[in-house]
């Protein structure tokens, strides 16, 4: 069990010790994520409730529980569930928490996972709540840095939609526990929300803001690119004004540090050109694989199982 944590809702609830425990466990579980037989959670059933589209988060949770010997249930598309008949999230959670041993929830409303945890008799894992948080993405992002770079005294740039991007909100809180140097790179309209920046400064982190990738490319160890979150804009015109703000091409990497790693939670739209994929810096596909051992570690922490 996580010390004092029954649900995984926000990175704000995590101490550095708790994160380090997950990352160490993920490393031990990596051979099993690659297919070594394992029955650690063979009696456990995981419910996957996705009210928003997903490829990696959903499939890697499904892979994670199955690689641990357990199984999963889901309601498929939201349209095929009783949600389309008007069932409330609270009622759905009450019911599903009687069927399964844990619930993975993705929902378009910020705060939905926290609310769901009030109605659930089993652990709830936030797999993204609107423009809020995405804590397990952060855990796999940290695991990627640990495996592919080093997780201390590094310089990191978060690039793109820092306003609506839930991955960067969660990530920034966790990074503040590792004393890293953070550059925030976004168009002025998509800056990191003020309350998050204030929290980071309060935690003793120096943040620098710019709107240009070129400004920071030669000064960083990790470049974390993100997609402009089209679905979160109130007006299409506001989206169009910032769409395509960033496009990283391999020709821009001449000034990069030799060991720079480029990450992206995916899906990418056009912010990383395919020419970057073949460079030694590209790390985003490895990063999506690391979602499996990391989510296995989260499930083992929440549901028990002897390692
Ligand atoms: C992210 C998300 O859903 O927030 N995707 C993911 O989980 N890997 C990023 C995004 O959709 O841009």
Tab-separated table of C-alpha atoms in Angstrom, residues 5-149:
chain	number	residue	atom	x	y	z
A	5	UNK	CA	-2.974	6.854	0.024
A	6	UNK	CA	-6.002	4.802	-1.009
A	7	UNK	CA	-6.560	6.502	-4.360
A	8	UNK	CA	-4.271	8.023	-7.002
A	9	UNK	CA	-5.851	11.364	-7.819
A	10	UNK	CA	-3.189	14.083	-7.950
A	11	UNK	CA	0.606	14.328	-7.806
A	12	UNK	CA	0.088	16.901	-5.062
A	13	UNK	CA	-0.723	13.959	-2.762
A	14	UNK	CA	2.662	12.303	-3.384
A	15	UNK	CA	5.868	12.738	-1.437
A	16	UNK	CA	9.211	12.104	-3.105
A	17	UNK	CA	9.597	8.889	-1.075
A	18	UNK	CA	6.283	7.573	-2.404
A	19	UNK	CA	7.276	8.342	-5.980
A	20	UNK	CA	10.707	6.747	-5.565
A	21	UNK	CA	9.046	3.582	-4.239
A	22	UNK	CA	6.855	3.332	-7.352
A	23	UNK	CA	9.822	3.895	-9.666
A	24	UNK	CA	11.907	1.247	-7.897
A	25	UNK	CA	9.045	-1.220	-8.083
A	26	UNK	CA	8.499	-0.427	-11.777
A	27	UNK	CA	12.126	-1.342	-12.435
A	28	UNK	CA	11.654	-4.707	-10.700
A	29	UNK	CA	8.484	-5.330	-12.708
A	30	UNK	CA	9.938	-4.444	-16.118
A	31	UNK	CA	10.795	-8.076	-17.060
A	32	UNK	CA	7.170	-9.012	-16.353
A	33	UNK	CA	5.950	-6.067	-18.439
A	34	UNK	CA	7.960	-7.594	-21.278
A	35	UNK	CA	6.208	-10.946	-20.920
A	36	UNK	CA	7.885	-12.953	-18.133
A	37	UNK	CA	4.989	-14.920	-16.565
A	38	UNK	CA	3.561	-13.415	-13.389
A	39	UNK	CA	0.514	-14.144	-11.189
A	40	UNK	CA	0.976	-11.397	-8.625
A	41	UNK	CA	-2.569	-10.004	-9.021
A	42	UNK	CA	-4.231	-13.092	-10.475
A	43	UNK	CA	-7.423	-12.709	-8.424
A	44	UNK	CA	-7.855	-8.990	-9.184
A	45	UNK	CA	-10.285	-7.313	-11.550
A	46	UNK	CA	-9.647	-3.777	-12.825
A	47	UNK	CA	-12.460	-1.586	-14.208
A	48	UNK	CA	-11.508	0.795	-17.015
A	49	UNK	CA	-13.992	3.689	-17.239
A	50	UNK	CA	-13.030	6.019	-20.073
A	51	UNK	CA	-15.407	8.916	-20.774
A	52	UNK	CA	-12.831	10.457	-23.142
A	53	UNK	CA	-10.735	8.964	-25.958
A	54	UNK	CA	-7.553	7.116	-25.046
A	55	UNK	CA	-5.077	4.732	-26.635
A	56	UNK	CA	-1.996	4.481	-24.431
A	57	UNK	CA	-3.468	5.040	-20.996
A	58	UNK	CA	-6.283	2.578	-21.491
A	59	UNK	CA	-4.269	-0.114	-23.254
A	60	UNK	CA	-1.288	0.149	-20.936
A	61	UNK	CA	-3.507	-0.207	-17.843
A	62	UNK	CA	-5.155	-3.183	-19.515
A	63	UNK	CA	-1.747	-4.639	-20.390
A	64	UNK	CA	-0.498	-3.910	-16.851
A	65	UNK	CA	-3.270	-5.803	-15.033
A	66	UNK	CA	-3.066	-8.706	-17.497
A	67	UNK	CA	0.746	-8.944	-17.290
A	68	UNK	CA	0.219	-9.260	-13.508
A	69	UNK	CA	-2.163	-12.174	-14.052
A	70	UNK	CA	-5.357	-10.193	-13.378
A	71	UNK	CA	-8.200	-9.199	-15.669
A	72	UNK	CA	-10.206	-6.137	-16.680
A	73	UNK	CA	-13.741	-4.986	-17.473
A	74	UNK	CA	-14.857	-1.846	-19.275
A	75	UNK	CA	-17.997	-0.295	-20.706
A	76	UNK	CA	-16.491	0.279	-24.149
A	77	UNK	CA	-17.636	3.538	-25.673
A	78	UNK	CA	-19.501	5.927	-23.367
A	79	UNK	CA	-22.400	5.912	-25.872
A	80	UNK	CA	-22.835	2.169	-25.293
A	81	UNK	CA	-23.174	2.541	-21.495
A	82	UNK	CA	-25.971	3.786	-19.222
A	83	UNK	CA	-24.211	7.161	-19.208
A	84	UNK	CA	-26.140	7.779	-22.433
A	85	UNK	CA	-29.381	7.178	-20.453
A	86	UNK	CA	-28.402	9.919	-18.019
A	87	UNK	CA	-26.765	7.912	-15.241
A	88	UNK	CA	-24.637	10.101	-12.968
A	89	UNK	CA	-20.938	9.473	-12.449
A	90	UNK	CA	-21.615	8.932	-8.745
A	91	UNK	CA	-24.089	6.117	-9.451
A	92	UNK	CA	-21.840	4.473	-12.040
A	93	UNK	CA	-18.955	4.509	-9.563
A	94	UNK	CA	-21.110	3.090	-6.742
A	95	UNK	CA	-22.074	0.171	-8.975
A	96	UNK	CA	-18.724	-0.515	-10.622
A	97	UNK	CA	-16.863	-0.398	-7.308
A	98	UNK	CA	-18.950	-3.445	-6.281
A	99	UNK	CA	-17.797	-5.333	-9.399
A	100	UNK	CA	-14.084	-4.562	-9.484
A	101	UNK	CA	-11.082	-4.255	-7.147
A	102	UNK	CA	-9.999	-0.871	-8.531
A	103	UNK	CA	-11.282	1.703	-11.008
A	104	UNK	CA	-9.287	3.614	-13.612
A	105	UNK	CA	-11.271	6.722	-14.562
A	106	UNK	CA	-10.792	9.225	-17.384
A	107	UNK	CA	-13.367	12.003	-17.498
A	108	UNK	CA	-13.689	15.400	-19.225
A	109	UNK	CA	-14.513	17.262	-15.978
A	110	UNK	CA	-11.754	18.582	-13.753
A	111	UNK	CA	-12.222	17.150	-10.263
A	112	UNK	CA	-14.196	14.098	-11.490
A	113	UNK	CA	-11.730	11.560	-10.099
A	114	UNK	CA	-11.648	13.189	-6.654
A	115	UNK	CA	-15.447	13.179	-6.626
A	116	UNK	CA	-15.553	9.539	-7.773
A	117	UNK	CA	-13.236	8.547	-4.922
A	118	UNK	CA	-15.918	9.777	-2.467
A	119	UNK	CA	-18.403	7.266	-3.882
A	120	UNK	CA	-16.095	4.310	-4.454
A	121	UNK	CA	-15.488	1.424	-2.078
A	122	UNK	CA	-12.306	0.513	-4.027
A	123	UNK	CA	-9.242	2.530	-5.111
A	124	UNK	CA	-9.808	5.083	-7.890
A	125	UNK	CA	-6.947	5.952	-10.244
A	126	UNK	CA	-7.238	9.264	-12.081
A	127	UNK	CA	-6.390	8.624	-15.742
A	128	UNK	CA	-7.009	12.274	-16.631
A	129	UNK	CA	-9.701	14.683	-15.398
A	130	UNK	CA	-10.293	17.346	-18.037
A	131	UNK	CA	-7.569	19.981	-17.908
A	132	UNK	CA	-6.726	18.923	-14.349
A	133	UNK	CA	-4.276	16.131	-13.590
A	134	UNK	CA	-2.892	12.861	-14.964
A	135	UNK	CA	-0.756	11.405	-12.173
A	136	UNK	CA	0.116	8.009	-13.669
A	137	UNK	CA	1.375	9.721	-16.828
A	138	UNK	CA	3.699	11.684	-14.556
A	139	UNK	CA	4.940	8.535	-12.841
A	140	UNK	CA	5.799	6.995	-16.204
A	141	UNK	CA	7.407	10.248	-17.329
A	142	UNK	CA	9.618	10.241	-14.240
A	143	UNK	CA	10.411	6.568	-14.804
A	144	UNK	CA	11.427	7.384	-18.382
A	145	UNK	CA	13.794	10.105	-17.167
A	146	UNK	CA	15.232	7.748	-14.551
A	147	UNK	CA	15.859	5.039	-17.170
A	148	UNK	CA	17.019	7.233	-20.041
A	149	UNK	CA	18.676	10.208	-18.315
